[in-house]
mmCIF file of C-alpha atoms in Angstrom:
data_model
loop_
_atom_site.group_PDB
_atom_site.id
_atom_site.type_symbol
_atom_site.label_atom_id
_atom_site.label_comp_id
_atom_site.label_asym_id
_atom_site.label_seq_id
_atom_site.Cartn_x
_atom_site.Cartn_y
_atom_site.Cartn_z
ATOM 1 C CA MET C 1 78.152 223.150 -36.226
ATOM 2 C CA ARG C 2 78.824 225.848 -38.775
ATOM 3 C CA ASP C 3 78.186 228.708 -36.377
ATOM 4 C CA ASN C 4 80.694 227.970 -33.663
ATOM 5 C CA LEU C 5 83.488 226.619 -35.792
ATOM 6 C CA ASP C 6 86.767 226.678 -33.856
ATOM 7 C CA LEU C 7 89.665 226.656 -36.311
ATOM 8 C CA SER C 8 92.331 227.600 -33.729
ATOM 9 C CA LEU C 9 94.499 224.518 -34.069
ATOM 10 C CA TYR C 10 93.627 222.501 -37.137
ATOM 11 C CA LEU C 11 95.332 219.138 -37.586
ATOM 12 C CA VAL C 12 95.782 217.696 -41.074
ATOM 13 C CA THR C 13 96.787 214.039 -41.035
ATOM 14 C CA ASP C 14 99.576 212.497 -43.070
ATOM 15 C CA GLN C 15 100.264 208.802 -42.746
ATOM 16 C CA LYS C 16 103.697 209.045 -44.356
ATOM 17 C CA LEU C 17 104.883 211.634 -41.838
ATOM 18 C CA SER C 18 103.493 209.875 -38.772
ATOM 19 C CA ARG C 19 106.571 207.720 -38.170
ATOM 20 C CA GLY C 20 104.668 204.453 -38.316
ATOM 21 C CA ARG C 21 102.058 205.462 -35.740
ATOM 22 C CA THR C 22 98.368 205.068 -36.562
ATOM 23 C CA HIS C 23 96.052 207.949 -37.384
ATOM 24 C CA GLU C 24 93.971 206.979 -34.381
ATOM 25 C CA TYR C 25 96.948 207.315 -32.033
ATOM 26 C CA ILE C 26 98.098 210.635 -33.481
ATOM 27 C CA VAL C 27 94.619 212.142 -33.549
ATOM 28 C CA GLU C 28 93.734 211.082 -30.025
ATOM 29 C CA GLN C 29 96.988 212.502 -28.662
ATOM 30 C CA ALA C 30 96.614 215.695 -30.675
ATOM 31 C CA VAL C 31 93.082 216.327 -29.476
ATOM 32 C CA ARG C 32 94.157 215.803 -25.871
ATOM 33 C CA GLY C 33 96.827 218.418 -26.503
ATOM 34 C CA GLY C 34 94.349 220.998 -27.788
ATOM 35 C CA VAL C 35 93.596 220.388 -31.484
ATOM 36 C CA THR C 36 90.138 221.840 -32.236
ATOM 37 C CA ILE C 37 89.410 220.320 -35.680
ATOM 38 C CA VAL C 38 90.851 217.431 -37.703
ATOM 39 C CA GLN C 39 91.175 216.897 -41.434
ATOM 40 C CA LEU C 40 91.740 213.419 -42.844
ATOM 41 C CA ARG C 41 93.798 213.690 -46.010
ATOM 42 C CA GLU C 42 94.652 210.536 -47.929
ATOM 43 C CA LYS C 43 95.929 210.398 -51.482
ATOM 44 C CA ASP C 44 97.322 206.938 -52.049
ATOM 45 C CA VAL C 45 94.927 204.509 -50.411
ATOM 46 C CA SER C 46 91.950 202.588 -51.746
ATOM 47 C CA SER C 47 88.467 203.960 -51.187
ATOM 48 C CA ARG C 48 87.820 201.110 -48.762
ATOM 49 C CA VAL C 49 90.845 201.959 -46.625
ATOM 50 C CA PHE C 50 89.958 205.670 -46.686
ATOM 51 C CA TYR C 51 86.397 204.829 -45.644
ATOM 52 C CA GLU C 52 87.514 202.568 -42.792
ATOM 53 C CA LEU C 53 89.948 205.212 -41.519
ATOM 54 C CA ALA C 54 87.320 207.926 -41.679
ATOM 55 C CA LYS C 55 84.796 205.740 -39.852
ATOM 56 C CA SER C 56 87.326 204.974 -37.171
ATOM 57 C CA LEU C 57 88.195 208.664 -36.663
ATOM 58 C CA MET C 58 84.504 209.589 -36.555
ATOM 59 C CA GLY C 59 84.069 207.083 -33.732
ATOM 60 C CA LEU C 60 86.921 208.744 -31.889
ATOM 61 C CA LEU C 61 86.054 212.412 -32.520
ATOM 62 C CA ARG C 62 82.262 212.557 -32.410
ATOM 63 C CA PRO C 63 82.063 211.863 -28.646
ATOM 64 C CA LEU C 64 84.692 214.582 -28.094
ATOM 65 C CA ASN C 65 82.700 217.045 -30.205
ATOM 66 C CA ILE C 66 85.708 217.683 -32.461
ATOM 67 C CA PRO C 67 84.718 218.035 -36.131
ATOM 68 C CA LEU C 68 86.203 215.671 -38.713
ATOM 69 C CA ILE C 69 86.740 217.181 -42.155
ATOM 70 C CA ILE C 70 87.471 214.930 -45.158
ATOM 71 C CA ASN C 71 89.907 216.196 -47.778
ATOM 72 C CA ASP C 72 88.652 216.145 -51.384
ATOM 73 C CA ARG C 73 86.640 212.901 -51.254
ATOM 74 C CA LEU C 74 83.022 213.919 -50.873
ATOM 75 C CA ASP C 75 81.927 210.292 -51.171
ATOM 76 C CA ILE C 76 83.921 209.377 -48.066
ATOM 77 C CA ALA C 77 82.494 212.399 -46.222
ATOM 78 C CA LEU C 78 78.955 211.301 -47.069
ATOM 79 C CA ALA C 79 79.671 207.642 -46.338
ATOM 80 C CA VAL C 80 80.750 208.322 -42.741
ATOM 81 C CA GLU C 81 78.561 211.403 -42.212
ATOM 82 C CA ALA C 82 81.640 213.480 -41.486
ATOM 83 C CA ASP C 83 81.236 217.038 -40.236
ATOM 84 C CA GLY C 84 82.628 218.527 -43.381
ATOM 85 C CA LEU C 85 84.693 218.527 -46.535
ATOM 86 C CA HIS C 86 87.807 220.434 -47.512
ATOM 87 C CA ILE C 87 88.280 221.134 -51.206
ATOM 88 C CA GLY C 88 91.141 222.592 -53.160
ATOM 89 C CA GLN C 89 91.117 224.428 -56.456
ATOM 90 C CA SER C 90 91.417 221.153 -58.416
ATOM 91 C CA ASP C 91 88.724 219.275 -56.501
ATOM 92 C CA LEU C 92 84.968 219.307 -57.123
ATOM 93 C CA PRO C 93 83.516 222.768 -57.772
ATOM 94 C CA TYR C 94 82.211 224.382 -54.590
ATOM 95 C CA ALA C 95 78.610 224.632 -55.821
ATOM 96 C CA VAL C 96 78.501 220.890 -56.524
ATOM 97 C CA ALA C 97 80.071 220.069 -53.177
ATOM 98 C CA ARG C 98 77.578 222.264 -51.307
ATOM 99 C CA ARG C 99 74.597 220.752 -53.136
ATOM 100 C CA LEU C 100 75.671 217.212 -52.261
ATOM 101 C CA MET C 101 76.907 217.898 -48.713
ATOM 102 C CA GLY C 102 73.861 219.914 -47.684
ATOM 103 C CA LYS C 103 73.719 223.321 -46.048
ATOM 104 C CA ASP C 104 74.540 222.187 -42.518
ATOM 105 C CA LYS C 105 77.966 220.686 -43.218
ATOM 106 C CA ILE C 106 81.261 222.524 -43.020
ATOM 107 C CA ILE C 107 82.980 223.184 -46.344
ATOM 108 C CA GLY C 108 86.431 224.702 -46.474
ATOM 109 C CA LEU C 109 88.210 225.859 -49.612
ATOM 110 C CA SER C 110 91.936 226.306 -50.196
ATOM 111 C CA VAL C 111 92.971 229.599 -51.726
ATOM 112 C CA GLU C 112 96.469 230.136 -53.003
ATOM 113 C CA ASN C 113 96.400 233.805 -53.918
ATOM 114 C CA LEU C 114 94.448 237.033 -53.635
ATOM 115 C CA ALA C 115 92.399 236.420 -56.803
ATOM 116 C CA GLN C 116 91.119 233.106 -55.463
ATOM 117 C CA ALA C 117 90.333 234.742 -52.123
ATOM 118 C CA ARG C 118 88.227 237.355 -53.945
ATOM 119 C CA GLU C 119 86.394 234.595 -55.837
ATOM 120 C CA ALA C 120 85.731 232.817 -52.531
ATOM 121 C CA ASN C 121 83.950 235.946 -51.292
ATOM 122 C CA GLU C 122 81.168 235.053 -53.732
ATOM 123 C CA LEU C 123 80.691 231.648 -52.052
ATOM 124 C CA ASP C 124 79.186 230.721 -48.698
ATOM 125 C CA VAL C 125 82.155 228.542 -47.702
ATOM 126 C CA ASP C 126 82.650 228.072 -43.966
ATOM 127 C CA TYR C 127 86.308 228.967 -44.059
ATOM 128 C CA ILE C 128 89.185 229.432 -46.446
ATOM 129 C CA GLY C 129 92.554 227.755 -46.062
ATOM 130 C CA LEU C 130 95.463 230.040 -46.984
ATOM 131 C CA SER C 131 97.976 227.740 -48.604
ATOM 132 C CA PRO C 132 100.912 227.522 -48.488
ATOM 133 C CA VAL C 133 102.035 230.213 -46.074
ATOM 134 C CA PHE C 134 105.650 229.086 -46.085
ATOM 135 C CA SER C 135 107.355 226.488 -48.232
ATOM 136 C CA THR C 136 107.025 222.963 -46.908
ATOM 137 C CA ARG C 137 108.070 219.470 -47.741
ATOM 138 C CA THR C 138 104.724 217.992 -46.611
ATOM 139 C CA LYS C 139 102.951 218.821 -49.823
ATOM 140 C CA GLN C 140 104.655 219.170 -53.182
ATOM 141 C CA ASP C 141 103.181 222.558 -53.884
ATOM 142 C CA ILE C 142 103.903 224.195 -57.149
ATOM 143 C CA ASN C 143 102.466 227.399 -55.776
ATOM 144 C CA LYS C 144 104.571 230.212 -54.456
ATOM 145 C CA PRO C 145 104.343 230.583 -50.674
ATOM 146 C CA LEU C 146 102.093 233.455 -49.607
ATOM 147 C CA GLU C 147 104.509 234.556 -46.886
ATOM 148 C CA LEU C 148 103.225 236.882 -44.169
ATOM 149 C CA SER C 149 102.600 239.683 -46.654
ATOM 150 C CA GLY C 150 100.323 237.514 -48.806
ATOM 151 C CA VAL C 151 98.410 236.311 -45.768
ATOM 152 C CA LYS C 152 97.854 239.882 -44.613
ATOM 153 C CA GLU C 153 96.562 240.891 -48.052
ATOM 154 C CA ILE C 154 93.989 238.088 -48.030
ATOM 155 C CA ILE C 155 92.932 238.816 -44.447
ATOM 156 C CA GLY C 156 92.363 242.367 -45.586
ATOM 157 C CA ILE C 157 89.758 241.438 -48.191
ATOM 158 C CA THR C 158 88.181 238.126 -47.168
ATOM 159 C CA LYS C 159 84.764 237.888 -45.559
ATOM 160 C CA HIS C 160 85.447 234.331 -44.388
ATOM 161 C CA LYS C 161 87.038 232.670 -41.413
ATOM 162 C CA THR C 162 90.617 231.757 -42.219
ATOM 163 C CA VAL C 163 93.094 229.061 -41.395
ATOM 164 C CA ALA C 164 96.717 229.296 -42.475
ATOM 165 C CA ILE C 165 98.614 226.198 -43.607
ATOM 166 C CA GLY C 166 102.117 225.372 -44.782
ATOM 167 C CA GLY C 167 105.407 225.298 -42.978
ATOM 168 C CA MET C 168 104.207 226.488 -39.605
ATOM 169 C CA ASN C 169 105.750 225.483 -36.315
ATOM 170 C CA SER C 170 106.291 226.799 -32.797
ATOM 171 C CA LEU C 171 108.922 229.244 -34.058
ATOM 172 C CA ASN C 172 106.820 231.149 -36.589
ATOM 173 C CA ILE C 173 103.269 230.585 -35.375
ATOM 174 C CA GLU C 174 103.051 233.841 -33.399
ATOM 175 C CA SER C 175 103.964 235.969 -36.387
ATOM 176 C CA VAL C 176 101.272 234.233 -38.448
ATOM 177 C CA MET C 177 98.623 234.664 -35.731
ATOM 178 C CA LYS C 178 99.409 238.381 -35.647
ATOM 179 C CA THR C 179 98.148 238.675 -39.248
ATOM 180 C CA GLY C 180 94.643 238.036 -37.914
ATOM 181 C CA VAL C 181 93.998 234.482 -39.099
ATOM 182 C CA ASP C 182 91.446 232.493 -37.098
ATOM 183 C CA GLY C 183 93.586 229.422 -36.882
ATOM 184 C CA ILE C 184 96.704 227.522 -37.780
ATOM 185 C CA ALA C 185 96.723 224.210 -39.633
ATOM 186 C CA VAL C 186 99.676 221.918 -39.170
ATOM 187 C CA VAL C 187 100.789 218.510 -40.335
ATOM 188 C CA SER C 188 104.345 217.585 -39.380
ATOM 189 C CA ALA C 189 104.465 220.022 -36.435
ATOM 190 C CA ILE C 190 102.190 217.504 -34.728
ATOM 191 C CA VAL C 191 102.179 214.178 -36.574
ATOM 192 C CA SER C 192 105.962 213.871 -36.878
ATOM 193 C CA GLN C 193 106.722 214.855 -33.286
ATOM 194 C CA GLU C 194 107.947 212.405 -30.686
ATOM 195 C CA ASN C 195 105.072 213.427 -28.411
ATOM 196 C CA PRO C 196 102.094 214.653 -30.484
ATOM 197 C CA GLN C 197 100.054 215.605 -27.410
ATOM 198 C CA GLU C 198 102.809 217.797 -26.008
ATOM 199 C CA ALA C 199 103.453 219.313 -29.458
ATOM 200 C CA ALA C 200 99.766 220.175 -29.841
ATOM 201 C CA PHE C 201 99.646 221.626 -26.344
ATOM 202 C CA ARG C 202 102.615 223.905 -27.031
ATOM 203 C CA LEU C 203 101.128 225.116 -30.340
ATOM 204 C CA ALA C 204 97.697 225.657 -28.766
ATOM 205 C CA SER C 205 99.252 227.728 -25.988
ATOM 206 C CA LEU C 206 101.039 229.966 -28.493
ATOM 207 C CA ILE C 207 97.863 230.390 -30.529
ATOM 208 C CA HIS C 208 95.664 231.256 -27.572
ATOM 209 C CA HIS C 209 98.261 233.686 -26.319
ATOM 210 C CA GLU C 210 97.918 235.624 -29.599
ATOM 211 C CA LYS C 211 94.103 235.458 -29.803
ATOM 212 C CA MET L 1 67.188 201.725 -66.117
ATOM 213 C CA ARG L 2 67.985 198.778 -63.911
ATOM 214 C CA ASP L 3 65.443 196.459 -65.560
ATOM 215 C CA ASN L 4 66.543 196.600 -69.167
ATOM 216 C CA LEU L 5 70.279 196.792 -68.618
ATOM 217 C CA ASP L 6 72.138 195.800 -71.794
ATOM 218 C CA LEU L 7 75.652 194.695 -70.887
ATOM 219 C CA SER L 8 76.427 193.128 -74.304
ATOM 220 C CA LEU L 9 79.402 195.307 -75.197
ATOM 221 C CA TYR L 10 80.685 197.238 -72.224
ATOM 222 C CA LEU L 11 83.419 199.815 -72.832
ATOM 223 C CA VAL L 12 85.812 200.743 -70.030
ATOM 224 C CA THR L 13 87.823 203.860 -70.787
ATOM 225 C CA ASP L 14 91.557 204.236 -70.318
ATOM 226 C CA GLN L 15 93.200 207.505 -71.209
ATOM 227 C CA LYS L 16 96.703 206.036 -71.259
ATOM 228 C CA LEU L 17 95.731 203.399 -73.837
ATOM 229 C CA SER L 18 93.786 205.757 -76.092
ATOM 230 C CA ARG L 19 96.787 206.832 -78.164
ATOM 231 C CA GLY L 20 96.342 210.514 -77.472
ATOM 232 C CA ARG L 21 92.695 210.633 -78.524
ATOM 233 C CA THR L 22 90.108 212.141 -76.187
ATOM 234 C CA HIS L 23 87.598 210.129 -74.203
ATOM 235 C CA GLU L 24 84.848 211.965 -76.051
ATOM 236 C CA TYR L 25 86.168 210.861 -79.436
ATOM 237 C CA ILE L 26 86.697 207.244 -78.384
ATOM 238 C CA VAL L 27 83.325 206.951 -76.668
ATOM 239 C CA GLU L 28 81.364 208.517 -79.511
ATOM 240 C CA GLN L 29 83.030 206.235 -82.051
ATOM 241 C CA ALA L 30 82.564 203.183 -79.844
ATOM 242 C CA VAL L 31 78.865 203.843 -79.297
ATOM 243 C CA ARG L 32 78.341 204.271 -83.027
ATOM 244 C CA GLY L 33 79.984 200.893 -83.454
ATOM 245 C CA GLY L 34 77.660 199.163 -80.997
ATOM 246 C CA VAL L 35 78.864 199.688 -77.417
ATOM 247 C CA THR L 36 75.835 199.397 -75.102
ATOM 248 C CA ILE L 37 77.230 200.788 -71.837
ATOM 249 C CA VAL L 38 80.276 202.877 -70.881
ATOM 250 C CA GLN L 39 82.379 202.978 -67.731
ATOM 251 C CA LEU L 40 84.609 205.947 -66.990
ATOM 252 C CA ARG L 41 87.635 204.788 -65.043
ATOM 253 C CA GLU L 42 90.237 207.320 -63.944
ATOM 254 C CA LYS L 43 92.905 206.748 -61.362
ATOM 255 C CA ASP L 44 95.465 209.505 -61.728
ATOM 256 C CA VAL L 45 93.524 212.699 -62.327
ATOM 257 C CA SER L 46 92.251 215.381 -59.981
ATOM 258 C CA SER L 47 88.636 215.279 -58.841
ATOM 259 C CA ARG L 48 87.966 218.360 -60.946
ATOM 260 C CA VAL L 49 89.269 216.732 -64.125
ATOM 261 C CA PHE L 50 87.344 213.519 -63.373
ATOM 262 C CA TYR L 51 84.190 215.561 -62.809
ATOM 263 C CA GLU L 52 84.591 217.548 -66.027
ATOM 264 C CA LEU L 53 85.203 214.372 -68.034
ATOM 265 C CA ALA L 54 82.194 212.660 -66.516
ATOM 266 C CA LYS L 55 79.993 215.687 -67.193
ATOM 267 C CA SER L 56 81.163 215.803 -70.782
ATOM 268 C CA LEU L 57 80.470 212.082 -71.322
ATOM 269 C CA MET L 58 77.024 212.432 -69.726
ATOM 270 C CA GLY L 59 76.235 215.160 -72.237
ATOM 271 C CA LEU L 60 77.263 212.802 -75.019
ATOM 272 C CA LEU L 61 75.616 209.594 -73.781
ATOM 273 C CA ARG L 62 72.358 210.718 -72.175
ATOM 274 C CA PRO L 63 70.742 211.716 -75.503
ATOM 275 C CA LEU L 64 71.785 208.348 -76.956
ATOM 276 C CA ASN L 65 70.277 206.521 -73.975
ATOM 277 C CA ILE L 66 73.578 204.764 -73.271
ATOM 278 C CA PRO L 67 74.261 204.456 -69.536
ATOM 279 C CA LEU L 68 77.422 205.973 -68.060
ATOM 280 C CA ILE L 69 78.901 204.110 -65.103
ATOM 281 C CA ILE L 70 81.566 205.737 -62.924
ATOM 282 C CA ASN L 71 84.349 203.554 -61.572
ATOM 283 C CA ASP L 72 84.901 203.724 -57.806
ATOM 284 C CA ARG L 73 84.225 207.451 -57.283
ATOM 285 C CA LEU L 74 80.710 207.699 -55.929
ATOM 286 C CA ASP L 75 81.121 211.445 -55.471
ATOM 287 C CA ILE L 76 81.703 211.898 -59.188
ATOM 288 C CA ALA L 77 78.707 209.667 -59.968
ATOM 289 C CA LEU L 78 76.485 211.804 -57.720
ATOM 290 C CA ALA L 79 77.953 215.060 -58.986
ATOM 291 C CA VAL L 80 77.041 214.349 -62.627
ATOM 292 C CA GLU L 81 73.970 212.209 -61.879
ATOM 293 C CA ALA L 82 75.541 209.313 -63.727
ATOM 294 C CA ASP L 83 73.488 206.187 -64.396
ATOM 295 C CA GLY L 84 75.568 204.079 -62.089
ATOM 296 C CA LEU L 85 78.680 203.162 -60.178
ATOM 297 C CA HIS L 86 81.088 200.263 -60.536
ATOM 298 C CA ILE L 87 82.878 199.160 -57.398
ATOM 299 C CA GLY L 88 85.654 196.686 -56.786
ATOM 300 C CA GLN L 89 86.494 194.714 -53.682
ATOM 301 C CA SER L 90 88.672 197.545 -52.336
ATOM 302 C CA ASP L 91 86.192 200.345 -53.007
ATOM 303 C CA LEU L 92 83.322 201.506 -50.786
ATOM 304 C CA PRO L 93 81.271 198.662 -49.279
ATOM 305 C CA TYR L 94 78.241 197.821 -51.431
ATOM 306 C CA ALA L 95 75.707 198.661 -48.717
ATOM 307 C CA VAL L 96 77.132 202.166 -48.321
ATOM 308 C CA ALA L 97 77.243 202.686 -52.078
ATOM 309 C CA ARG L 98 73.623 201.587 -52.479
ATOM 310 C CA ARG L 99 72.436 203.825 -49.646
ATOM 311 C CA LEU L 100 74.091 206.895 -51.177
ATOM 312 C CA MET L 101 73.330 206.117 -54.845
ATOM 313 C CA GLY L 102 69.682 205.295 -54.238
ATOM 314 C CA LYS L 103 67.738 202.268 -55.378
ATOM 315 C CA ASP L 104 67.211 203.342 -58.984
ATOM 316 C CA LYS L 105 70.859 203.588 -59.984
ATOM 317 C CA ILE L 106 72.946 200.796 -61.488
ATOM 318 C CA ILE L 107 75.634 199.348 -59.236
ATOM 319 C CA GLY L 108 78.078 196.757 -60.524
ATOM 320 C CA LEU L 109 80.566 194.841 -58.408
ATOM 321 C CA SER L 110 83.788 193.164 -59.509
ATOM 322 C CA VAL L 111 84.250 189.602 -58.325
ATOM 323 C CA GLU L 112 87.568 187.858 -58.692
ATOM 324 C CA ASN L 113 86.702 184.362 -57.569
ATOM 325 C CA LEU L 114 83.899 181.957 -56.717
ATOM 326 C CA ALA L 115 83.786 182.962 -53.037
ATOM 327 C CA GLN L 116 83.216 186.611 -53.915
ATOM 328 C CA ALA L 117 80.539 185.595 -56.427
ATOM 329 C CA ARG L 118 78.732 183.680 -53.657
ATOM 330 C CA GLU L 119 78.948 186.731 -51.372
ATOM 331 C CA ALA L 120 77.517 188.875 -54.167
ATOM 332 C CA ASN L 121 74.450 186.605 -54.246
ATOM 333 C CA GLU L 122 73.504 188.163 -50.896
ATOM 334 C CA LEU L 123 73.476 191.663 -52.451
ATOM 335 C CA ASP L 124 71.034 193.301 -54.867
ATOM 336 C CA VAL L 125 73.781 194.465 -57.238
ATOM 337 C CA ASP L 126 72.704 195.045 -60.830
ATOM 338 C CA TYR L 127 75.515 192.993 -62.298
ATOM 339 C CA ILE L 128 78.813 191.425 -61.395
ATOM 340 C CA GLY L 129 82.018 191.926 -63.364
ATOM 341 C CA LEU L 130 84.107 188.754 -63.639
ATOM 342 C CA SER L 131 87.672 189.968 -63.492
ATOM 343 C CA PRO L 132 90.132 189.209 -64.912
ATOM 344 C CA VAL L 133 89.132 186.508 -67.367
ATOM 345 C CA PHE L 134 92.525 186.363 -69.029
ATOM 346 C CA SER L 135 95.749 188.081 -68.073
ATOM 347 C CA THR L 136 96.047 191.606 -69.361
ATOM 348 C CA ARG L 137 98.415 194.514 -69.329
ATOM 349 C CA THR L 138 95.599 197.068 -69.008
ATOM 350 C CA LYS L 139 95.280 196.620 -65.296
ATOM 351 C CA GLN L 140 98.074 195.488 -63.027
ATOM 352 C CA ASP L 141 96.020 192.735 -61.497
ATOM 353 C CA ILE L 142 97.513 190.729 -58.730
ATOM 354 C CA ASN L 143 94.681 188.257 -59.093
ATOM 355 C CA LYS L 144 94.948 185.015 -60.982
ATOM 356 C CA PRO L 145 92.959 185.037 -64.231
ATOM 357 C CA LEU L 146 89.669 183.146 -63.963
ATOM 358 C CA GLU L 147 90.130 181.542 -67.388
ATOM 359 C CA LEU L 148 87.082 179.985 -69.059
ATOM 360 C CA SER L 149 86.749 177.338 -66.352
ATOM 361 C CA GLY L 150 86.518 179.954 -63.592
ATOM 362 C CA VAL L 151 83.974 181.990 -65.545
ATOM 363 C CA LYS L 152 81.810 178.880 -66.034
ATOM 364 C CA GLU L 153 81.921 178.069 -62.325
ATOM 365 C CA ILE L 154 80.688 181.564 -61.436
ATOM 366 C CA ILE L 155 77.983 181.522 -64.118
ATOM 367 C CA GLY L 156 76.846 178.249 -62.547
ATOM 368 C CA ILE L 157 76.128 179.778 -59.157
ATOM 369 C CA THR L 158 75.447 183.508 -59.625
ATOM 370 C CA LYS L 159 71.963 184.982 -59.570
ATOM 371 C CA HIS L 160 73.178 188.190 -61.200
ATOM 372 C CA LYS L 161 73.733 189.472 -64.702
ATOM 373 C CA THR L 162 77.388 189.098 -65.634
ATOM 374 C CA VAL L 163 79.974 190.895 -67.670
ATOM 375 C CA ALA L 164 83.406 189.407 -68.291
ATOM 376 C CA ILE L 165 86.498 191.607 -68.362
ATOM 377 C CA GLY L 166 90.226 191.147 -68.906
ATOM 378 C CA GLY L 167 92.215 190.266 -72.001
ATOM 379 C CA MET L 168 89.320 189.824 -74.398
ATOM 380 C CA ASN L 169 89.483 190.522 -78.102
ATOM 381 C CA SER L 170 87.946 189.387 -81.367
ATOM 382 C CA LEU L 171 89.890 186.117 -81.217
ATOM 383 C CA ASN L 172 88.624 184.813 -77.875
ATOM 384 C CA ILE L 173 85.315 186.607 -77.427
ATOM 385 C CA GLU L 174 83.193 183.769 -78.839
ATOM 386 C CA SER L 175 84.577 181.224 -76.397
ATOM 387 C CA VAL L 176 83.804 183.597 -73.504
ATOM 388 C CA MET L 177 80.265 184.272 -74.729
ATOM 389 C CA LYS L 178 79.651 180.508 -74.864
ATOM 390 C CA THR L 179 80.092 180.362 -71.065
ATOM 391 C CA GLY L 180 76.787 182.199 -70.764
ATOM 392 C CA VAL L 181 77.938 185.682 -69.697
ATOM 393 C CA ASP L 182 75.587 188.561 -70.510
ATOM 394 C CA GLY L 183 78.277 190.773 -71.887
ATOM 395 C CA ILE L 184 81.905 191.453 -72.620
ATOM 396 C CA ALA L 185 83.816 194.414 -71.235
ATOM 397 C CA VAL L 186 86.835 195.650 -73.121
ATOM 398 C CA VAL L 187 89.393 198.394 -72.850
ATOM 399 C CA SER L 188 92.240 198.169 -75.349
ATOM 400 C CA ALA L 189 90.240 196.077 -77.842
ATOM 401 C CA ILE L 190 88.409 199.334 -78.538
ATOM 402 C CA VAL L 191 90.323 202.310 -77.153
ATOM 403 C CA SER L 192 93.706 201.327 -78.572
ATOM 404 C CA GLN L 193 92.435 200.451 -82.040
ATOM 405 C CA GLU L 194 93.111 202.551 -85.102
ATOM 406 C CA ASN L 195 89.361 202.718 -85.771
ATOM 407 C CA PRO L 196 87.393 202.400 -82.516
ATOM 408 C CA GLN L 197 84.012 202.401 -84.282
ATOM 409 C CA GLU L 198 84.979 199.538 -86.580
ATOM 410 C CA ALA L 199 86.541 197.625 -83.664
ATOM 411 C CA ALA L 200 83.350 198.013 -81.629
ATOM 412 C CA PHE L 201 81.227 196.964 -84.581
ATOM 413 C CA ARG L 202 83.256 193.794 -85.091
ATOM 414 C CA LEU L 203 83.089 192.879 -81.389
ATOM 415 C CA ALA L 204 79.356 193.619 -81.236
ATOM 416 C CA SER L 205 78.742 191.381 -84.249
ATOM 417 C CA LEU L 206 80.602 188.479 -82.640
ATOM 418 C CA ILE L 207 78.712 188.984 -79.371
ATOM 419 C CA HIS L 208 75.284 189.135 -80.951
ATOM 420 C CA HIS L 209 76.078 186.081 -83.052
ATOM 421 C CA GLU L 210 76.615 184.112 -79.837
ATOM 422 C CA LYS L 211 73.591 185.492 -77.967
#
């Protein structure tokens, strides 16, 4: 799984932005439209609800061979045997996460600046998430957006695969792809759209055009 | 560890109720006073902070041979090789928790009524927590307090060791011990006290007097 990781169009879920539609609905539509990897991110639900959601998405994605990545909660990732874990700078340390997840699982790490990207070069993470590229209302980031210049700087020094996240949509996605990132992660550009499948298809087309 | 589990005086941490004092200070004082087991419960901190706290408390408690139980977060329990995990009815299912924790670790389960206590008889949990015994401001419980009558009913049917939690203090602890529970779990009756060691000592004396 770790060798042929396709980060092209990376969907991060957000229940609050999904306009009352279930994760299962959004994810199924998004994958039909061209999403290549899915991250389940939940902050305000019980462990039981998180577990049930993750199990349900695993049932949906495994047959389609689309990896499911769990945000932060390594216990949920282990419980459902998810394909991987995504950690941020205030989650479990990478070394601990790798020890518990095992060497065959995907682990992604968010980096918010050049210094963190350099540190990540010392780790055998499967990808880094560059976050946030632009300012966004999805996540209350206290970090300054990287902007295109910051993304380019990180691409220049990182040894890892990269996915860019934060404020991307069909209008700015081409400029971000031109920096050399391996993929684009989106939340509202898919989950909040009237037709998530169509939205994913349009984004995927733009991404593949730039690859 | 699972065979000689001493639940007599079970401390559950709460940073908000600790009057600005660190977990390390409270726990060290409490253990000196007679606490036999400690649960780290954190709801509003990052995984990194939870992990660092748990690691710090393990360093303190392991040499004293006092078990550290992690509330809810199985990943944190695994990360620091804690002695056990405490789960509630909205946390990971017991079977999943046992599979991931392994058979040698302590797992406790909260039960809020007689029906849940009967269900727990089907599981090889190490203890059940009867919660809440009385109403309390520590936890915003939506559940009706068991009161002494409810505790007695559960003691009458459970096959497990028991610890009672919720609204207990030096004034009502004797009446709860007389129901036959194996231990008393407290939060504010230790962590909010001017002198946590003295508070623990007084509670431990009352408990051992009734044993």
